[in-house]
C-alpha cells in the first residue's frame, strides 16, 4: 500500500534527498537519497518517498544492510508519461 510507511526489519528515513536537474521533454528525474552515519542502523527492504508528482514506493530483495558505520547513497529514477486515450 503506497500510503503506509515503508518498513523492513527496521525502517530509517533518508537523511537527505537531492532531486537532479530536470531536462524539459525527457519525462524522468533522478533523485539521490543519502542515509548518513546517524540515519539508521538496521536493514530495510522498502522505502516510500515523495516526488513532485506524488509518493512512490520501491522494494529491494535482499534487504539493504544499513549500520551506523556505513553511509548509503541510492539514486532512483522516476519516469512518467501522459495517458493516451483510444
PDB file of N, CA, C and O in Angstrom:
ATOM      1  N   UNK A   1       0.844  -1.178   0.000  1.00  0.00           N
ATOM      2  CA  UNK A   1       0.000   0.000   0.000  1.00  0.00           C
ATOM      3  C   UNK A   1       0.890   1.241   0.000  1.00  0.00           C
ATOM      4  O   UNK A   1       1.732   1.418   0.870  1.00  0.00           O
ATOM      5  N   UNK A   2       0.713   2.104  -0.955  1.00  0.00           N
ATOM      6  CA  UNK A   2       1.558   3.289  -1.125  1.00  0.00           C
ATOM      7  C   UNK A   2       1.387   4.285   0.015  1.00  0.00           C
ATOM      8  O   UNK A   2       2.271   5.086   0.293  1.00  0.00           O
ATOM      9  N   UNK A   3       0.266   4.242   0.716  1.00  0.00           N
ATOM     10  CA  UNK A   3       0.000   5.222   1.764  1.00  0.00           C
ATOM     11  C   UNK A   3       0.531   4.824   3.133  1.00  0.00           C
ATOM     12  O   UNK A   3       0.531   5.617   4.045  1.00  0.00           O
ATOM     13  N   UNK A   4       0.981   3.582   3.293  1.00  0.00           N
ATOM     14  CA  UNK A   4       1.532   3.167   4.571  1.00  0.00           C
ATOM     15  C   UNK A   4       3.032   3.423   4.590  1.00  0.00           C
ATOM     16  O   UNK A   4       3.667   3.528   3.543  1.00  0.00           O
ATOM     17  N   UNK A   5       3.581   3.502   5.778  1.00  0.00           N
ATOM     18  CA  UNK A   5       5.020   3.692   5.889  1.00  0.00           C
ATOM     19  C   UNK A   5       5.754   2.490   5.330  1.00  0.00           C
ATOM     20  O   UNK A   5       5.267   1.366   5.374  1.00  0.00           O
ATOM     21  N   UNK A   6       6.940   2.762   4.828  1.00  0.00           N
ATOM     22  CA  UNK A   6       7.800   1.675   4.366  1.00  0.00           C
ATOM     23  C   UNK A   6       8.361   0.959   5.579  1.00  0.00           C
ATOM     24  O   UNK A   6       8.263   1.448   6.690  1.00  0.00           O
ATOM     25  N   UNK A   7       8.940  -0.205   5.380  1.00  0.00           N
ATOM     26  CA  UNK A   7       9.442  -0.935   6.528  1.00  0.00           C
ATOM     27  C   UNK A   7      10.533  -1.906   6.193  1.00  0.00           C
ATOM     28  O   UNK A   7      11.178  -1.823   5.172  1.00  0.00           O
ATOM     29  N   UNK A   8      10.712  -2.846   7.045  1.00  0.00           N
ATOM     30  CA  UNK A   8      11.745  -3.863   6.941  1.00  0.00           C
ATOM     31  C   UNK A   8      11.998  -4.332   8.350  1.00  0.00           C
ATOM     32  O   UNK A   8      11.195  -4.114   9.241  1.00  0.00           O
ATOM     33  N   UNK A   9      13.138  -4.940   8.568  1.00  0.00           N
ATOM     34  CA  UNK A   9      13.446  -5.308   9.944  1.00  0.00           C
ATOM     35  C   UNK A   9      13.669  -4.037  10.756  1.00  0.00           C
ATOM     36  O   UNK A   9      13.631  -4.040  11.960  1.00  0.00           O
ATOM     37  N   UNK A  10      13.858  -2.915  10.049  1.00  0.00           N
ATOM     38  CA  UNK A  10      13.919  -1.601  10.665  1.00  0.00           C
ATOM     39  C   UNK A  10      13.789  -0.565   9.564  1.00  0.00           C
ATOM     40  O   UNK A  10      14.391  -0.720   8.514  1.00  0.00           O
ATOM     41  N   UNK A  11      13.007   0.453   9.761  1.00  0.00           N
ATOM     42  CA  UNK A  11      12.843   1.491   8.750  1.00  0.00           C
ATOM     43  C   UNK A  11      13.574   2.740   9.195  1.00  0.00           C
ATOM     44  O   UNK A  11      13.456   3.155  10.333  1.00  0.00           O
ATOM     45  N   UNK A  12      14.339   3.324   8.298  1.00  0.00           N
ATOM     46  CA  UNK A  12      15.017   4.582   8.586  1.00  0.00           C
ATOM     47  C   UNK A  12      14.763   5.545   7.441  1.00  0.00           C
ATOM     48  O   UNK A  12      14.823   5.176   6.281  1.00  0.00           O
ATOM     49  N   UNK A  13      14.422   6.762   7.777  1.00  0.00           N
ATOM     50  CA  UNK A  13      14.216   7.786   6.763  1.00  0.00           C
ATOM     51  C   UNK A  13      15.569   8.269   6.269  1.00  0.00           C
ATOM     52  O   UNK A  13      16.540   8.324   7.017  1.00  0.00           O
ATOM     53  N   UNK A  14      15.624   8.627   5.009  1.00  0.00           N
ATOM     54  CA  UNK A  14      16.861   9.178   4.452  1.00  0.00           C
ATOM     55  C   UNK A  14      17.178  10.488   5.140  1.00  0.00           C
ATOM     56  O   UNK A  14      16.288  11.265   5.464  1.00  0.00           O
ATOM     57  N   UNK A  15      18.445  10.729   5.375  1.00  0.00           N
ATOM     58  CA  UNK A  15      18.856  11.977   5.998  1.00  0.00           C
ATOM     59  C   UNK A  15      18.713  13.146   5.047  1.00  0.00           C
ATOM     60  O   UNK A  15      18.448  14.271   5.457  1.00  0.00           O
ATOM     61  N   UNK A  16      18.868  12.896   3.749  1.00  0.00           N
ATOM     62  CA  UNK A  16      18.704  13.963   2.771  1.00  0.00           C
ATOM     63  C   UNK A  16      18.304  13.368   1.431  1.00  0.00           C
ATOM     64  O   UNK A  16      18.527  12.197   1.161  1.00  0.00           O
ATOM     65  N   UNK A  17      17.685  14.193   0.614  1.00  0.00           N
ATOM     66  CA  UNK A  17      17.411  13.801  -0.764  1.00  0.00           C
ATOM     67  C   UNK A  17      17.681  14.995  -1.658  1.00  0.00           C
ATOM     68  O   UNK A  17      17.481  16.138  -1.279  1.00  0.00           O
ATOM     69  N   UNK A  18      18.187  14.687  -2.840  1.00  0.00           N
ATOM     70  CA  UNK A  18      18.535  15.722  -3.805  1.00  0.00           C
ATOM     71  C   UNK A  18      17.948  15.333  -5.147  1.00  0.00           C
ATOM     72  O   UNK A  18      18.297  14.287  -5.702  1.00  0.00           O
ATOM     73  N   UNK A  19      17.038  16.148  -5.660  1.00  0.00           N
ATOM     74  CA  UNK A  19      16.481  15.906  -6.998  1.00  0.00           C
ATOM     75  C   UNK A  19      17.465  16.465  -8.016  1.00  0.00           C
ATOM     76  O   UNK A  19      17.895  17.612  -7.920  1.00  0.00           O
ATOM     77  N   UNK A  20      17.853  15.628  -8.961  1.00  0.00           N
ATOM     78  CA  UNK A  20      18.776  16.062 -10.005  1.00  0.00           C
ATOM     79  C   UNK A  20      18.045  16.993 -10.970  1.00  0.00           C
ATOM     80  O   UNK A  20      16.814  17.033 -11.011  1.00  0.00           O
ATOM     81  N   UNK A  21      18.784  17.722 -11.766  1.00  0.00           N
ATOM     82  CA  UNK A  21      18.192  18.683 -12.702  1.00  0.00           C
ATOM     83  C   UNK A  21      17.260  17.966 -13.677  1.00  0.00           C
ATOM     84  O   UNK A  21      17.537  16.845 -14.106  1.00  0.00           O
ATOM     85  N   UNK A  22      16.169  18.624 -14.014  1.00  0.00           N
ATOM     86  CA  UNK A  22      15.209  18.073 -14.977  1.00  0.00           C
ATOM     87  C   UNK A  22      15.435  18.715 -16.339  1.00  0.00           C
ATOM     88  O   UNK A  22      15.590  19.930 -16.452  1.00  0.00           O
ATOM     89  N   UNK A  23      15.458  17.884 -17.370  1.00  0.00           N
ATOM     90  CA  UNK A  23      15.565  18.356 -18.742  1.00  0.00           C
ATOM     91  C   UNK A  23      14.182  18.313 -19.365  1.00  0.00           C
ATOM     92  O   UNK A  23      13.552  17.253 -19.402  1.00  0.00           O
ATOM     93  N   UNK A  24      13.698  19.435 -19.852  1.00  0.00           N
ATOM     94  CA  UNK A  24      12.370  19.532 -20.430  1.00  0.00           C
ATOM     95  C   UNK A  24      12.168  18.511 -21.544  1.00  0.00           C
ATOM     96  O   UNK A  24      13.024  18.322 -22.406  1.00  0.00           O
ATOM     97  N   UNK A  25      11.021  17.816 -21.496  1.00  0.00           N
ATOM     98  CA  UNK A  25      10.660  16.854 -22.531  1.00  0.00           C
ATOM     99  C   UNK A  25      11.216  15.455 -22.332  1.00  0.00           C
ATOM    100  O   UNK A  25      10.919  14.561 -23.108  1.00  0.00           O
ATOM    101  N   UNK A  26      11.999  15.209 -21.294  1.00  0.00           N
ATOM    102  CA  UNK A  26      12.597  13.895 -21.065  1.00  0.00           C
ATOM    103  C   UNK A  26      11.663  12.994 -20.247  1.00  0.00           C
ATOM    104  O   UNK A  26      11.683  11.775 -20.385  1.00  0.00           O
ATOM    105  N   UNK A  27      10.845  13.560 -19.381  1.00  0.00           N
ATOM    106  CA  UNK A  27       9.858  12.851 -18.561  1.00  0.00           C
ATOM    107  C   UNK A  27      10.482  11.831 -17.624  1.00  0.00           C
ATOM    108  O   UNK A  27       9.977  10.727 -17.442  1.00  0.00           O
ATOM    109  N   UNK A  28      11.597  12.208 -17.047  1.00  0.00           N
ATOM    110  CA  UNK A  28      12.198  11.420 -15.989  1.00  0.00           C
ATOM    111  C   UNK A  28      13.066  12.332 -15.139  1.00  0.00           C
ATOM    112  O   UNK A  28      13.514  13.381 -15.593  1.00  0.00           O
ATOM    113  N   UNK A  29      13.228  11.923 -13.885  1.00  0.00           N
ATOM    114  CA  UNK A  29      14.058  12.707 -12.979  1.00  0.00           C
ATOM    115  C   UNK A  29      14.707  11.773 -11.978  1.00  0.00           C
ATOM    116  O   UNK A  29      14.051  10.903 -11.417  1.00  0.00           O
ATOM    117  N   UNK A  30      15.985  11.944 -11.789  1.00  0.00           N
ATOM    118  CA  UNK A  30      16.717  11.140 -10.814  1.00  0.00           C
ATOM    119  C   UNK A  30      16.683  11.844  -9.465  1.00  0.00           C
ATOM    120  O   UNK A  30      16.781  13.072  -9.385  1.00  0.00           O
ATOM    121  N   UNK A  31      16.535  11.056  -8.412  1.00  0.00           N
ATOM    122  CA  UNK A  31      16.530  11.568  -7.054  1.00  0.00           C
ATOM    123  C   UNK A  31      17.565  10.780  -6.272  1.00  0.00           C
ATOM    124  O   UNK A  31      17.551   9.543  -6.274  1.00  0.00           O
ATOM    125  N   UNK A  32      18.488  11.481  -5.631  1.00  0.00           N
ATOM    126  CA  UNK A  32      19.519  10.817  -4.840  1.00  0.00           C
ATOM    127  C   UNK A  32      19.170  10.925  -3.363  1.00  0.00           C
ATOM    128  O   UNK A  32      18.934  12.011  -2.848  1.00  0.00           O
ATOM    129  N   UNK A  33      19.129   9.764  -2.703  1.00  0.00           N
ATOM    130  CA  UNK A  33      18.848   9.675  -1.277  1.00  0.00           C
ATOM    131  C   UNK A  33      20.145   9.331  -0.555  1.00  0.00           C
ATOM    132  O   UNK A  33      20.927   8.513  -1.035  1.00  0.00           O
ATOM    133  N   UNK A  34      20.360   9.925   0.603  1.00  0.00           N
ATOM    134  CA  UNK A  34      21.551   9.625   1.397  1.00  0.00           C
ATOM    135  C   UNK A  34      21.147   9.321   2.830  1.00  0.00           C
ATOM    136  O   UNK A  34      20.420  10.092   3.452  1.00  0.00           O
ATOM    137  N   UNK A  35      21.582   8.168   3.306  1.00  0.00           N
ATOM    138  CA  UNK A  35      21.434   7.794   4.697  1.00  0.00           C
ATOM    139  C   UNK A  35      22.825   7.912   5.307  1.00  0.00           C
ATOM    140  O   UNK A  35      23.710   7.122   5.001  1.00  0.00           O
ATOM    141  N   UNK A  36      23.023   8.902   6.149  1.00  0.00           N
ATOM    142  CA  UNK A  36      24.321   9.123   6.770  1.00  0.00           C
ATOM    143  C   UNK A  36      24.551   8.190   7.941  1.00  0.00           C
ATOM    144  O   UNK A  36      23.743   7.308   8.238  1.00  0.00           O
ATOM    145  N   UNK A  37      25.664   8.392   8.627  1.00  0.00           N
ATOM    146  CA  UNK A  37      26.007   7.548   9.778  1.00  0.00           C
ATOM    147  C   UNK A  37      24.947   7.630  10.866  1.00  0.00           C
ATOM    148  O   UNK A  37      24.680   6.650  11.564  1.00  0.00           O
ATOM    149  N   UNK A  38      24.325   8.796  11.013  1.00  0.00           N
ATOM    150  CA  UNK A  38      23.314   8.987  12.061  1.00  0.00           C
ATOM    151  C   UNK A  38      21.920   8.538  11.635  1.00  0.00           C
ATOM    152  O   UNK A  38      21.000   8.569  12.439  1.00  0.00           O
ATOM    153  N   UNK A  39      21.752   8.131  10.376  1.00  0.00           N
ATOM    154  CA  UNK A  39      20.443   7.736   9.867  1.00  0.00           C
ATOM    155  C   UNK A  39      20.298   6.226   9.832  1.00  0.00           C
ATOM    156  O   UNK A  39      20.518   5.596   8.810  1.00  0.00           O
ATOM    157  N   UNK A  40      19.950   5.666  10.937  1.00  0.00           N
ATOM    158  CA  UNK A  40      19.582   4.263  10.990  1.00  0.00           C
ATOM    159  C   UNK A  40      20.726   3.294  11.179  1.00  0.00           C
ATOM    160  O   UNK A  40      21.855   3.553  10.807  1.00  0.00           O
ATOM    161  N   UNK A  41      20.366   2.186  11.773  1.00  0.00           N
ATOM    162  CA  UNK A  41      21.335   1.108  11.986  1.00  0.00           C
ATOM    163  C   UNK A  41      20.618  -0.232  11.882  1.00  0.00           C
ATOM    164  O   UNK A  41      20.795  -1.106  12.709  1.00  0.00           O
ATOM    165  N   UNK A  42      19.753  -0.368  10.870  1.00  0.00           N
ATOM    166  CA  UNK A  42      19.019  -1.615  10.660  1.00  0.00           C
ATOM    167  C   UNK A  42      18.816  -1.830   9.167  1.00  0.00           C
ATOM    168  O   UNK A  42      18.776  -0.879   8.392  1.00  0.00           O
ATOM    169  N   UNK A  43      18.709  -3.075   8.781  1.00  0.00           N
ATOM    170  CA  UNK A  43      18.433  -3.393   7.379  1.00  0.00           C
ATOM    171  C   UNK A  43      17.002  -2.996   7.043  1.00  0.00           C
ATOM    172  O   UNK A  43      16.138  -2.950   7.907  1.00  0.00           O
ATOM    173  N   UNK A  44      16.754  -2.692   5.763  1.00  0.00           N
ATOM    174  CA  UNK A  44      15.384  -2.397   5.342  1.00  0.00           C
ATOM    175  C   UNK A  44      15.167  -2.932   3.937  1.00  0.00           C
ATOM    176  O   UNK A  44      16.102  -3.139   3.179  1.00  0.00           O
ATOM    177  N   UNK A  45      13.896  -3.192   3.589  1.00  0.00           N
ATOM    178  CA  UNK A  45      13.598  -3.764   2.285  1.00  0.00           C
ATOM    179  C   UNK A  45      12.736  -2.881   1.404  1.00  0.00           C
ATOM    180  O   UNK A  45      12.525  -3.199   0.237  1.00  0.00           O
ATOM    181  N   UNK A  46      12.206  -1.782   1.912  1.00  0.00           N
ATOM    182  CA  UNK A  46      11.466  -0.877   1.031  1.00  0.00           C
ATOM    183  C   UNK A  46      11.507   0.541   1.574  1.00  0.00           C
ATOM    184  O   UNK A  46      11.793   0.753   2.738  1.00  0.00           O
ATOM    185  N   UNK A  47      11.256   1.463   0.668  1.00  0.00           N
ATOM    186  CA  UNK A  47      11.206   2.872   1.042  1.00  0.00           C
ATOM    187  C   UNK A  47       9.996   3.510   0.381  1.00  0.00           C
ATOM    188  O   UNK A  47       9.514   3.051  -0.650  1.00  0.00           O
ATOM    189  N   UNK A  48       9.481   4.546   1.020  1.00  0.00           N
ATOM    190  CA  UNK A  48       8.428   5.369   0.437  1.00  0.00           C
ATOM    191  C   UNK A  48       9.016   6.761   0.346  1.00  0.00           C
ATOM    192  O   UNK A  48       9.638   7.245   1.285  1.00  0.00           O
ATOM    193  N   UNK A  49       8.860   7.391  -0.816  1.00  0.00           N
ATOM    194  CA  UNK A  49       9.465   8.703  -0.984  1.00  0.00           C
ATOM    195  C   UNK A  49       8.555   9.604  -1.795  1.00  0.00           C
ATOM    196  O   UNK A  49       7.774   9.150  -2.621  1.00  0.00           O
ATOM    197  N   UNK A  50       8.651  10.891  -1.524  1.00  0.00           N
ATOM    198  CA  UNK A  50       7.847  11.874  -2.242  1.00  0.00           C
ATOM    199  C   UNK A  50       8.601  12.424  -3.439  1.00  0.00           C
ATOM    200  O   UNK A  50       9.821  12.556  -3.416  1.00  0.00           O
ATOM    201  N   UNK A  51       7.869  12.703  -4.482  1.00  0.00           N
ATOM    202  CA  UNK A  51       8.408  13.341  -5.675  1.00  0.00           C
ATOM    203  C   UNK A  51       7.474  14.503  -6.009  1.00  0.00           C
ATOM    204  O   UNK A  51       6.384  14.614  -5.445  1.00  0.00           O
ATOM    205  N   UNK A  52       7.857  15.361  -6.951  1.00  0.00           N
ATOM    206  CA  UNK A  52       6.940  16.430  -7.358  1.00  0.00           C
ATOM    207  C   UNK A  52       5.615  15.901  -7.920  1.00  0.00           C
ATOM    208  O   UNK A  52       4.627  16.602  -7.948  1.00  0.00           O
ATOM    209  N   UNK A  53       5.593  14.618  -8.353  1.00  0.00           N
ATOM    210  CA  UNK A  53       4.378  14.033  -8.913  1.00  0.00           C
ATOM    211  C   UNK A  53       3.564  13.253  -7.887  1.00  0.00           C
ATOM    212  O   UNK A  53       2.513  12.742  -8.192  1.00  0.00           O
ATOM    213  N   UNK A  54       4.066  13.101  -6.679  1.00  0.00           N
ATOM    214  CA  UNK A  54       3.362  12.333  -5.654  1.00  0.00           C
ATOM    215  C   UNK A  54       4.300  11.344  -4.985  1.00  0.00           C
ATOM    216  O   UNK A  54       5.506  11.387  -5.165  1.00  0.00           O
ATOM    217  N   UNK A  55       3.721  10.431  -4.206  1.00  0.00           N
ATOM    218  CA  UNK A  55       4.524   9.455  -3.481  1.00  0.00           C
ATOM    219  C   UNK A  55       4.761   8.203  -4.304  1.00  0.00           C
ATOM    220  O   UNK A  55       3.916   7.787  -5.090  1.00  0.00           O
ATOM    221  N   UNK A  56       5.916   7.591  -4.098  1.00  0.00           N
ATOM    222  CA  UNK A  56       6.286   6.329  -4.744  1.00  0.00           C
ATOM    223  C   UNK A  56       6.820   5.397  -3.675  1.00  0.00           C
ATOM    224  O   UNK A  56       7.206   5.826  -2.595  1.00  0.00           O
ATOM    225  N   UNK A  57       6.839   4.116  -4.001  1.00  0.00           N
ATOM    226  CA  UNK A  57       7.388   3.120  -3.097  1.00  0.00           C
ATOM    227  C   UNK A  57       8.297   2.206  -3.906  1.00  0.00           C
ATOM    228  O   UNK A  57       7.977   1.867  -5.044  1.00  0.00           O
ATOM    229  N   UNK A  58       9.438   1.840  -3.347  1.00  0.00           N
ATOM    230  CA  UNK A  58      10.372   0.933  -4.009  1.00  0.00           C
ATOM    231  C   UNK A  58      10.727  -0.181  -3.036  1.00  0.00           C
ATOM    232  O   UNK A  58      10.849   0.050  -1.831  1.00  0.00           O
ATOM    233  N   UNK A  59      10.875  -1.406  -3.563  1.00  0.00           N
ATOM    234  CA  UNK A  59      11.220  -2.567  -2.742  1.00  0.00           C
ATOM    235  C   UNK A  59      12.543  -3.149  -3.205  1.00  0.00           C
ATOM    236  O   UNK A  59      12.885  -3.063  -4.394  1.00  0.00           O
ATOM    237  N   UNK A  60      13.262  -3.778  -2.289  1.00  0.00           N
ATOM    238  CA  UNK A  60      14.575  -4.341  -2.572  1.00  0.00           C
ATOM    239  C   UNK A  60      14.658  -5.768  -2.053  1.00  0.00           C
ATOM    240  O   UNK A  60      14.200  -6.057  -0.952  1.00  0.00           O
ATOM    241  N   UNK A  61      15.249  -6.649  -2.846  1.00  0.00           N
ATOM    242  CA  UNK A  61      15.492  -8.023  -2.440  1.00  0.00           C
ATOM    243  C   UNK A  61      16.926  -8.357  -2.808  1.00  0.00           C
ATOM    244  O   UNK A  61      17.280  -8.235  -3.975  1.00  0.00           O
ATOM    245  N   UNK A  62      17.751  -8.731  -1.874  1.00  0.00           N
ATOM    246  CA  UNK A  62      17.506  -8.857  -0.440  1.00  0.00           C
ATOM    247  C   UNK A  62      17.473  -7.488   0.234  1.00  0.00           C
ATOM    248  O   UNK A  62      17.681  -6.466  -0.420  1.00  0.00           O
ATOM    249  N   UNK A  63      17.250  -7.497   1.544  1.00  0.00           N
ATOM    250  CA  UNK A  63      17.246  -6.247   2.299  1.00  0.00           C
ATOM    251  C   UNK A  63      18.576  -5.520   2.127  1.00  0.00           C
ATOM    252  O   UNK A  63      19.610  -6.134   1.895  1.00  0.00           O
ATOM    253  N   UNK A  64      18.514  -4.208   2.260  1.00  0.00           N
ATOM    254  CA  UNK A  64      19.734  -3.400   2.210  1.00  0.00           C
ATOM    255  C   UNK A  64      20.281  -3.313   3.628  1.00  0.00           C
ATOM    256  O   UNK A  64      19.596  -2.841   4.532  1.00  0.00           O
ATOM    257  N   UNK A  65      21.518  -3.798   3.839  1.00  0.00           N
ATOM    258  CA  UNK A  65      22.082  -3.719   5.186  1.00  0.00           C
ATOM    259  C   UNK A  65      22.548  -2.299   5.489  1.00  0.00           C
ATOM    260  O   UNK A  65      23.279  -1.706   4.713  1.00  0.00           O
ATOM    261  N   UNK A  66      22.096  -1.744   6.577  1.00  0.00           N
ATOM    262  CA  UNK A  66      22.482  -0.380   6.968  1.00  0.00           C
ATOM    263  C   UNK A  66      22.895  -0.413   8.425  1.00  0.00           C
ATOM    264  O   UNK A  66      22.141  -0.873   9.267  1.00  0.00           O
ATOM    265  N   UNK A  67      24.100   0.037   8.693  1.00  0.00           N
ATOM    266  CA  UNK A  67      24.580   0.126  10.066  1.00  0.00           C
ATOM    267  C   UNK A  67      25.027   1.557  10.329  1.00  0.00           C
ATOM    268  O   UNK A  67      25.160   2.365   9.409  1.00  0.00           O
ATOM    269  N   UNK A  68      25.285   1.860  11.581  1.00  0.00           N
ATOM    270  CA  UNK A  68      25.735   3.204  11.931  1.00  0.00           C
ATOM    271  C   UNK A  68      27.183   3.459  11.519  1.00  0.00           C
ATOM    272  O   UNK A  68      27.695   4.545  11.712  1.00  0.00           O
ATOM    273  N   UNK A  69      27.828   2.462  10.915  1.00  0.00           N
ATOM    274  CA  UNK A  69      29.193   2.666  10.415  1.00  0.00           C
ATOM    275  C   UNK A  69      29.247   2.749   8.889  1.00  0.00           C
ATOM    276  O   UNK A  69      30.320   2.808   8.308  1.00  0.00           O
ATOM    277  N   UNK A  70      28.068   2.757   8.237  1.00  0.00           N
ATOM    278  CA  UNK A  70      28.005   2.797   6.776  1.00  0.00           C
ATOM    279  C   UNK A  70      27.140   3.965   6.307  1.00  0.00           C
ATOM    280  O   UNK A  70      26.102   4.247   6.880  1.00  0.00           O
ATOM    281  N   UNK A  71      27.576   4.614   5.238  1.00  0.00           N
ATOM    282  CA  UNK A  71      26.776   5.635   4.558  1.00  0.00           C
ATOM    283  C   UNK A  71      26.171   4.973   3.330  1.00  0.00           C
ATOM    284  O   UNK A  71      26.869   4.282   2.585  1.00  0.00           O
ATOM    285  N   UNK A  72      24.886   5.157   3.121  1.00  0.00           N
ATOM    286  CA  UNK A  72      24.204   4.589   1.958  1.00  0.00           C
ATOM    287  C   UNK A  72      23.731   5.719   1.056  1.00  0.00           C
ATOM    288  O   UNK A  72      23.067   6.645   1.513  1.00  0.00           O
ATOM    289  N   UNK A  73      24.104   5.651  -0.214  1.00  0.00           N
ATOM    290  CA  UNK A  73      23.609   6.598  -1.214  1.00  0.00           C
ATOM    291  C   UNK A  73      22.877   5.776  -2.271  1.00  0.00           C
ATOM    292  O   UNK A  73      23.412   4.793  -2.770  1.00  0.00           O
ATOM    293  N   UNK A  74      21.659   6.183  -2.574  1.00  0.00           N
ATOM    294  CA  UNK A  74      20.816   5.450  -3.505  1.00  0.00           C
ATOM    295  C   UNK A  74      20.206   6.443  -4.470  1.00  0.00           C
ATOM    296  O   UNK A  74      19.643   7.456  -4.055  1.00  0.00           O
ATOM    297  N   UNK A  75      20.335   6.185  -5.775  1.00  0.00           N
ATOM    298  CA  UNK A  75      19.730   7.059  -6.773  1.00  0.00           C
ATOM    299  C   UNK A  75      18.608   6.306  -7.470  1.00  0.00           C
ATOM    300  O   UNK A  75      18.822   5.205  -7.979  1.00  0.00           O
ATOM    301  N   UNK A  76      17.430   6.892  -7.457  1.00  0.00           N
ATOM    302  CA  UNK A  76      16.249   6.307  -8.091  1.00  0.00           C
ATOM    303  C   UNK A  76      15.797   7.248  -9.193  1.00  0.00           C
ATOM    304  O   UNK A  76      15.706   8.463  -8.987  1.00  0.00           O
ATOM    305  N   UNK A  77      15.514   6.692 -10.362  1.00  0.00           N
ATOM    306  CA  UNK A  77      14.998   7.491 -11.467  1.00  0.00           C
ATOM    307  C   UNK A  77      13.511   7.236 -11.603  1.00  0.00           C
ATOM    308  O   UNK A  77      13.076   6.096 -11.744  1.00  0.00           O
ATOM    309  N   UNK A  78      12.731   8.306 -11.530  1.00  0.00           N
ATOM    310  CA  UNK A  78      11.275   8.251 -11.672  1.00  0.00           C
ATOM    311  C   UNK A  78      10.930   8.715 -13.074  1.00  0.00           C
ATOM    312  O   UNK A  78      11.419   9.745 -13.526  1.00  0.00           O
ATOM    313  N   UNK A  79      10.096   7.930 -13.760  1.00  0.00           N
ATOM    314  CA  UNK A  79       9.666   8.312 -15.107  1.00  0.00           C
ATOM    315  C   UNK A  79       8.152   8.425 -15.139  1.00  0.00           C
ATOM    316  O   UNK A  79       7.448   7.849 -14.314  1.00  0.00           O
ATOM    317  N   UNK A  80       7.648   9.181 -16.084  1.00  0.00           N
ATOM    318  CA  UNK A  80       6.204   9.341 -16.236  1.00  0.00           C
ATOM    319  C   UNK A  80       5.874   9.601 -17.688  1.00  0.00           C
ATOM    320  O   UNK A  80       6.724   9.941 -18.497  1.00  0.00           O
ATOM    321  N   UNK A  81       4.598   9.441 -18.010  1.00  0.00           N
ATOM    322  CA  UNK A  81       4.110   9.685 -19.371  1.00  0.00           C
ATOM    323  C   UNK A  81       2.651  10.111 -19.292  1.00  0.00           C
ATOM    324  O   UNK A  81       1.958   9.829 -18.319  1.00  0.00           O
ATOM    325  N   UNK A  82       2.212  10.771 -20.301  1.00  0.00           N
ATOM    326  CA  UNK A  82       0.810  11.165 -20.392  1.00  0.00           C
ATOM    327  C   UNK A  82       0.014   9.984 -20.930  1.00  0.00           C
ATOM    328  O   UNK A  82       0.423   9.315 -21.879  1.00  0.00           O
ATOM    329  N   UNK A  83      -1.137   9.755 -20.330  1.00  0.00           N
ATOM    330  CA  UNK A  83      -2.002   8.676 -20.803  1.00  0.00           C
ATOM    331  C   UNK A  83      -2.650   9.087 -22.115  1.00  0.00           C
ATOM    332  O   UNK A  83      -3.187  10.172 -22.246  1.00  0.00           O
ATOM    333  N   UNK A  84      -2.576   8.176 -23.086  1.00  0.00           N
ATOM    334  CA  UNK A  84      -3.184   8.431 -24.382  1.00  0.00           C
ATOM    335  C   UNK A  84      -4.530   7.718 -24.451  1.00  0.00           C
ATOM    336  O   UNK A  84      -4.591   6.498 -24.229  1.00  0.00           O
ATOM    337  N   UNK A  85      -5.580   8.447 -24.706  1.00  0.00           N
ATOM    338  CA  UNK A  85      -6.903   7.846 -24.810  1.00  0.00           C
ATOM    339  C   UNK A  85      -7.107   7.256 -26.191  1.00  0.00           C
ATOM    340  O   UNK A  85      -6.626   7.787 -27.183  1.00  0.00           O
ATOM    341  N   UNK A  86      -7.831   6.140 -26.263  1.00  0.00           N
ATOM    342  CA  UNK A  86      -8.057   5.486 -27.573  1.00  0.00           C
ATOM    343  C   UNK A  86      -8.915   6.323 -28.495  1.00  0.00           C
ATOM    344  O   UNK A  86      -9.656   7.148 -28.154  1.00  0.00           O
TER     345      UNK A  86
END
